Short mmCIF file of C-alpha atoms in Angstrom, two decimals:
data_model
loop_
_atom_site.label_atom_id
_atom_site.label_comp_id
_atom_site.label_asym_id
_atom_site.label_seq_id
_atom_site.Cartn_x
_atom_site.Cartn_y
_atom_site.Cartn_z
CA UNK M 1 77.69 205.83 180.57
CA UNK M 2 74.44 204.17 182.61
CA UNK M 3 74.96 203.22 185.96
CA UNK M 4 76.24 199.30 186.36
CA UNK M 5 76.39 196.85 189.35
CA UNK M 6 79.92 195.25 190.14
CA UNK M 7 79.53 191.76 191.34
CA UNK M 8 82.40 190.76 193.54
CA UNK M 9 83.88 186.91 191.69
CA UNK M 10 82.88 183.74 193.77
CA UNK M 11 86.20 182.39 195.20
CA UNK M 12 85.46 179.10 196.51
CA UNK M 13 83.63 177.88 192.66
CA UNK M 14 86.55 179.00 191.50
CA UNK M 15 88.84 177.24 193.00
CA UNK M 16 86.41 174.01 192.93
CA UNK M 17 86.30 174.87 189.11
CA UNK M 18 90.26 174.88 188.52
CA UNK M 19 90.63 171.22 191.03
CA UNK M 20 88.31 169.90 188.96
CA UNK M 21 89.91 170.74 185.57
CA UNK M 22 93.34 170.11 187.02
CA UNK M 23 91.92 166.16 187.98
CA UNK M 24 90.73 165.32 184.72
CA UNK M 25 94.28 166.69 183.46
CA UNK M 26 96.14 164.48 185.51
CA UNK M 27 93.54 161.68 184.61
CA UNK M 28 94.55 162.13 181.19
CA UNK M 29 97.79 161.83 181.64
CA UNK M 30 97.85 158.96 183.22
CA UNK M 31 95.73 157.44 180.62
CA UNK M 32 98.20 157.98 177.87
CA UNK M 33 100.48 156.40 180.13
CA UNK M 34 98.68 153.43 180.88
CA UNK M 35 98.09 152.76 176.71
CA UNK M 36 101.55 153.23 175.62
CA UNK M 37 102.55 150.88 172.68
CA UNK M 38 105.35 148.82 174.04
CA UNK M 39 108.44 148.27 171.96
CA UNK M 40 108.00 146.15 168.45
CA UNK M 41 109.05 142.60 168.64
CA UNK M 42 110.05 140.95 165.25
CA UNK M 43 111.34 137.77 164.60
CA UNK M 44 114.32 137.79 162.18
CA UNK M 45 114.21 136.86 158.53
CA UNK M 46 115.97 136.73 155.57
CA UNK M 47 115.00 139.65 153.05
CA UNK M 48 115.36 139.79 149.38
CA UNK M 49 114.35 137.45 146.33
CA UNK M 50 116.76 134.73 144.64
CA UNK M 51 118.01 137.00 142.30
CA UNK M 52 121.96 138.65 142.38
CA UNK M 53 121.92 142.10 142.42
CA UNK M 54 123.18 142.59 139.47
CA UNK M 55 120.48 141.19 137.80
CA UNK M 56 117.82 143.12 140.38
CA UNK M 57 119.78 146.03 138.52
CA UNK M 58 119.55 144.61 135.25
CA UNK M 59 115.63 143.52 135.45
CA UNK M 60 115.39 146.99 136.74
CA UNK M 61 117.09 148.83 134.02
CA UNK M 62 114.90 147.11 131.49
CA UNK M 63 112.09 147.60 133.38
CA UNK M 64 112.80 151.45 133.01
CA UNK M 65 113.54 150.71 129.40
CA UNK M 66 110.49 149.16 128.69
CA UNK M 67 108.48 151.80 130.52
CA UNK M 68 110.17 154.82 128.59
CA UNK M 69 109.50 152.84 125.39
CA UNK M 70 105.72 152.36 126.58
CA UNK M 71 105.30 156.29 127.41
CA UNK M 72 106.80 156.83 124.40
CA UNK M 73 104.45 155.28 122.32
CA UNK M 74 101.63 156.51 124.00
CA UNK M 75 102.96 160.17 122.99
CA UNK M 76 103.07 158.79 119.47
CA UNK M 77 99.32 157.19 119.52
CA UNK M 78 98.28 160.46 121.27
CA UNK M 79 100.42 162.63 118.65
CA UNK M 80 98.51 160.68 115.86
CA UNK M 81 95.23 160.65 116.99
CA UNK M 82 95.50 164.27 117.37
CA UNK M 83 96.65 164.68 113.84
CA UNK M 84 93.89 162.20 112.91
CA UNK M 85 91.22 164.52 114.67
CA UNK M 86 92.52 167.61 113.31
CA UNK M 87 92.52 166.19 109.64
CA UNK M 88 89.05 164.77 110.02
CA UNK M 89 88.24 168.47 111.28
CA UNK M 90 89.78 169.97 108.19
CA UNK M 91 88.17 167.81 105.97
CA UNK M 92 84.60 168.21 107.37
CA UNK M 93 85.57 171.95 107.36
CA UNK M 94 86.48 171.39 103.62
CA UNK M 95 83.18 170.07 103.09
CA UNK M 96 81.37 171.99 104.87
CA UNK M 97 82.88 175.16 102.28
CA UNK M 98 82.47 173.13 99.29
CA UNK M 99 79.06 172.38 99.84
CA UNK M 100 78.32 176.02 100.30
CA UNK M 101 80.63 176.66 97.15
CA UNK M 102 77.85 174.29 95.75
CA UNK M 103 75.33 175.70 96.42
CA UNK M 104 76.74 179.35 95.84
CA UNK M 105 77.43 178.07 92.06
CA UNK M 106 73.98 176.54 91.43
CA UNK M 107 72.14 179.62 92.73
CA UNK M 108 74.34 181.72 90.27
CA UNK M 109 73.72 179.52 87.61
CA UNK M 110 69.71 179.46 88.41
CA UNK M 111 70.09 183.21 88.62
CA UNK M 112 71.72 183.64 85.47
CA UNK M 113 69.04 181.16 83.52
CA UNK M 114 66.06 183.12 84.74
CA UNK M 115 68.18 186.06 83.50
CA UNK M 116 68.66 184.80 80.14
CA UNK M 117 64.90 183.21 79.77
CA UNK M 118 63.87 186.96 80.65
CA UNK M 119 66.15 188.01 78.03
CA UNK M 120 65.28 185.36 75.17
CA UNK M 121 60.76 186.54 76.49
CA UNK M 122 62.30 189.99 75.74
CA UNK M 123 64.24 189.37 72.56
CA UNK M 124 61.22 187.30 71.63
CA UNK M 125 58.54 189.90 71.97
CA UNK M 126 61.11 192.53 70.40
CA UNK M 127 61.62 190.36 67.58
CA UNK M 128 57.62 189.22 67.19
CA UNK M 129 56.84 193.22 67.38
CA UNK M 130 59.73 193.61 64.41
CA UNK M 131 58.40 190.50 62.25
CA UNK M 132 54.27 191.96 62.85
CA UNK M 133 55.68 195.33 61.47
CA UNK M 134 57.62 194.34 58.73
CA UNK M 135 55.03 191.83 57.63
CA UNK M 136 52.65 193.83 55.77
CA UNK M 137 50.13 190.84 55.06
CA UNK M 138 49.65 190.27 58.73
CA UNK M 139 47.17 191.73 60.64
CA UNK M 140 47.40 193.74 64.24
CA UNK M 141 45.41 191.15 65.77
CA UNK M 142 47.11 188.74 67.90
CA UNK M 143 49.32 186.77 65.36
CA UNK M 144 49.17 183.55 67.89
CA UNK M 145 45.21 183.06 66.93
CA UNK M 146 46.10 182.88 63.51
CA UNK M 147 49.15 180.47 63.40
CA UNK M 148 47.89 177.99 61.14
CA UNK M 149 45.72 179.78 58.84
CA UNK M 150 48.06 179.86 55.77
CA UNK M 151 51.20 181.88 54.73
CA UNK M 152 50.68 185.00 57.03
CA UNK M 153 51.94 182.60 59.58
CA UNK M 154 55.57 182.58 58.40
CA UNK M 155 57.25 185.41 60.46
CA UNK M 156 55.44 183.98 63.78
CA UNK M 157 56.83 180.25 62.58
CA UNK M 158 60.43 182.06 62.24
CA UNK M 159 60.38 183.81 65.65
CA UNK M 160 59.23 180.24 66.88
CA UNK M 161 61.70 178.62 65.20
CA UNK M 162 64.46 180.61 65.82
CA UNK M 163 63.61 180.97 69.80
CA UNK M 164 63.68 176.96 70.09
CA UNK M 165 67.31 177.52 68.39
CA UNK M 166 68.61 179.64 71.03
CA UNK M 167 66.88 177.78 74.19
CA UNK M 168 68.35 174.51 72.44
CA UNK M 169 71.73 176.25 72.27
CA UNK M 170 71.45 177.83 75.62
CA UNK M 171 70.51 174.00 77.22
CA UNK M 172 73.66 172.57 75.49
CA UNK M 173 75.74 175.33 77.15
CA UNK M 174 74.41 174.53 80.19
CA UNK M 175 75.22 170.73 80.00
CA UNK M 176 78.70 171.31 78.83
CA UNK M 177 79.07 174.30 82.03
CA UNK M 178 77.46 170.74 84.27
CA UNK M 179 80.32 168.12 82.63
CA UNK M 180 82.88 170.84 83.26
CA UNK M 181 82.21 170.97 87.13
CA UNK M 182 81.42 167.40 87.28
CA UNK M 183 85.02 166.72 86.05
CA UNK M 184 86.56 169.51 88.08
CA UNK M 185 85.17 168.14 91.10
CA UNK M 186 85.99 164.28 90.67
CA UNK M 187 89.10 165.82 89.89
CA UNK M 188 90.10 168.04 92.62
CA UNK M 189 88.25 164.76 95.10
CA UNK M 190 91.14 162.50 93.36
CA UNK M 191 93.63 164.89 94.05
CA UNK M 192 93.26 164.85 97.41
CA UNK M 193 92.54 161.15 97.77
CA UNK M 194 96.30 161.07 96.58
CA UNK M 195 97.62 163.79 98.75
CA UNK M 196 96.22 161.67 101.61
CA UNK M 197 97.22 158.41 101.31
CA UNK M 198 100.90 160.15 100.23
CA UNK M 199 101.00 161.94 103.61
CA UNK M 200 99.49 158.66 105.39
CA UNK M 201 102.28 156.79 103.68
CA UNK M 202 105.43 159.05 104.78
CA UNK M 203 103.64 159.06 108.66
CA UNK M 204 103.84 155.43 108.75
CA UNK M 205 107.16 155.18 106.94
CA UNK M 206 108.51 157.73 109.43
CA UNK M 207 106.77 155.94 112.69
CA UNK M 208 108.16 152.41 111.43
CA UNK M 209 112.27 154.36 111.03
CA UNK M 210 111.65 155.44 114.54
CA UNK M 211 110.52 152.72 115.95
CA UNK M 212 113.02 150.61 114.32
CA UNK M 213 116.06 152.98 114.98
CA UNK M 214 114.87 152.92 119.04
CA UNK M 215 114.82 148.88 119.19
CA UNK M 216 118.37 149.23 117.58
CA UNK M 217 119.90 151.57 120.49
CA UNK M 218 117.74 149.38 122.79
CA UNK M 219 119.53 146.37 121.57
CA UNK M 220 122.97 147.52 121.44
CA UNK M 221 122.05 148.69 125.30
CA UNK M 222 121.09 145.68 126.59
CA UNK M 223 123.37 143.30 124.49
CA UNK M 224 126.76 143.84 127.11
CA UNK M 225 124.91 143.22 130.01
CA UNK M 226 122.62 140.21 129.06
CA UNK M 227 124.78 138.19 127.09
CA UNK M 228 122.56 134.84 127.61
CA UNK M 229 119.28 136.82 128.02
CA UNK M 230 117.04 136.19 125.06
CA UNK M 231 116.39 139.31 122.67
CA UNK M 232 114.37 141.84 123.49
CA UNK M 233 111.43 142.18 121.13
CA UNK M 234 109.54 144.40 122.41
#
């Protein structure tokens, strides 16, 4: 520990300190004192409306009615606008799957033509190399050159022939495989146009019951006690 100086405390500032303090205390005090709020001076009145209390109580109770009956339909409106928001979610989900469905299907079926045009250029060339061999009047040249130069053309005019057969045949299949989607999809879209307005249908049927079977117990509440009250419609 370093040496340290003690420094003996000034008594007089303190005690000019402490009257000082204790003044603007007291000066405080009597401050508050001074700005008091007096007592509150009213003049008397009547309170209350022209009503009876019963029917304060009455216009109350339907008050309470009428707000339970508003919160409840805001549930319902919330409740179906939900619904409404997750169906429109499903069906752009639905969509969204059938499109790649789609486009899954026609990528397959492109697939599957260049397949069989690869096959029928095979076959073709298989067939042509048969035909040249068995064809002992035609020559090893190129058999295309000579097409039209008389009767050694006939096995390249069958290959032809028979090639434009199968590509014809292999177009109609694909029109009939097009009409059969076509009609399964308008199909399965009418289906569901159905199964929508069905459930849309039973929702509204079930709202309007509700609705109607709450406006009953409302009415046989309020009927006792408001006997010359028009009806409550809501």
């Amino acid at each position: 520990v370093g040496p340290y100086v003690l420094i003996t405390p000034n008594q007089t500032r303190r005690n000019q300190l402490q009257q000082i303090a204790k003044k603007e205390l007291d000066d405080l005090e009597r401050w508050k004192e001074e700005h008091r709020p007096g007592p509150i001076k009213l003049a008397p009145q009547r309170l209350g409306g022209k009503e009876s209390e019963a029917q304060a109580r009455q216009k109350q109770q339907m008050m309470l009615v009428q707000s339970k009956y508003q919160q409840k339909c805001k549930r319902e409106e919330y409740v179906k606008a939900k619904k409404a928001a997750e169906e429109a979610e499903i069906l752009k989900q639905k969509a969204i799957q059938r499109e790649k469905a789609e486009r899954l299907e026609d990528k397959k079926r492109k697939e599957e033509m260049q397949r069989r045009e690869m096959f029928l250029e095979d076959r073709y060339c298989k067939t042509k190399e048969l035909l040249n061999r068995l064809d002992l009047g035609l020559p090893k040249s190129d058999s295309c050159q000579i097409a039209n130069r008389g009767p050694e053309s006939t096995a390249w005019t069958r290959s032809h022939t028979y090639k434009q057969a199968l590509r014809e045949d292999e177009n109609r299949r694909l029109e009939e495989m097009k009409q059969e989607q076509r009609r399964k999809a308008e199909l399965m879209e009418f289906k569901e146009k159905q199964e929508e307005e069905a459930r849309t249908r039973a929702h509204q049927n079930e709202q309007r019951r509700v609705n109607n079977a709450f406006l009953d117990r409302l009415q046989n509440k309020t009927q006792p006690n408001s006997i010359n009250q028009p009806e409550y419609s809501g």
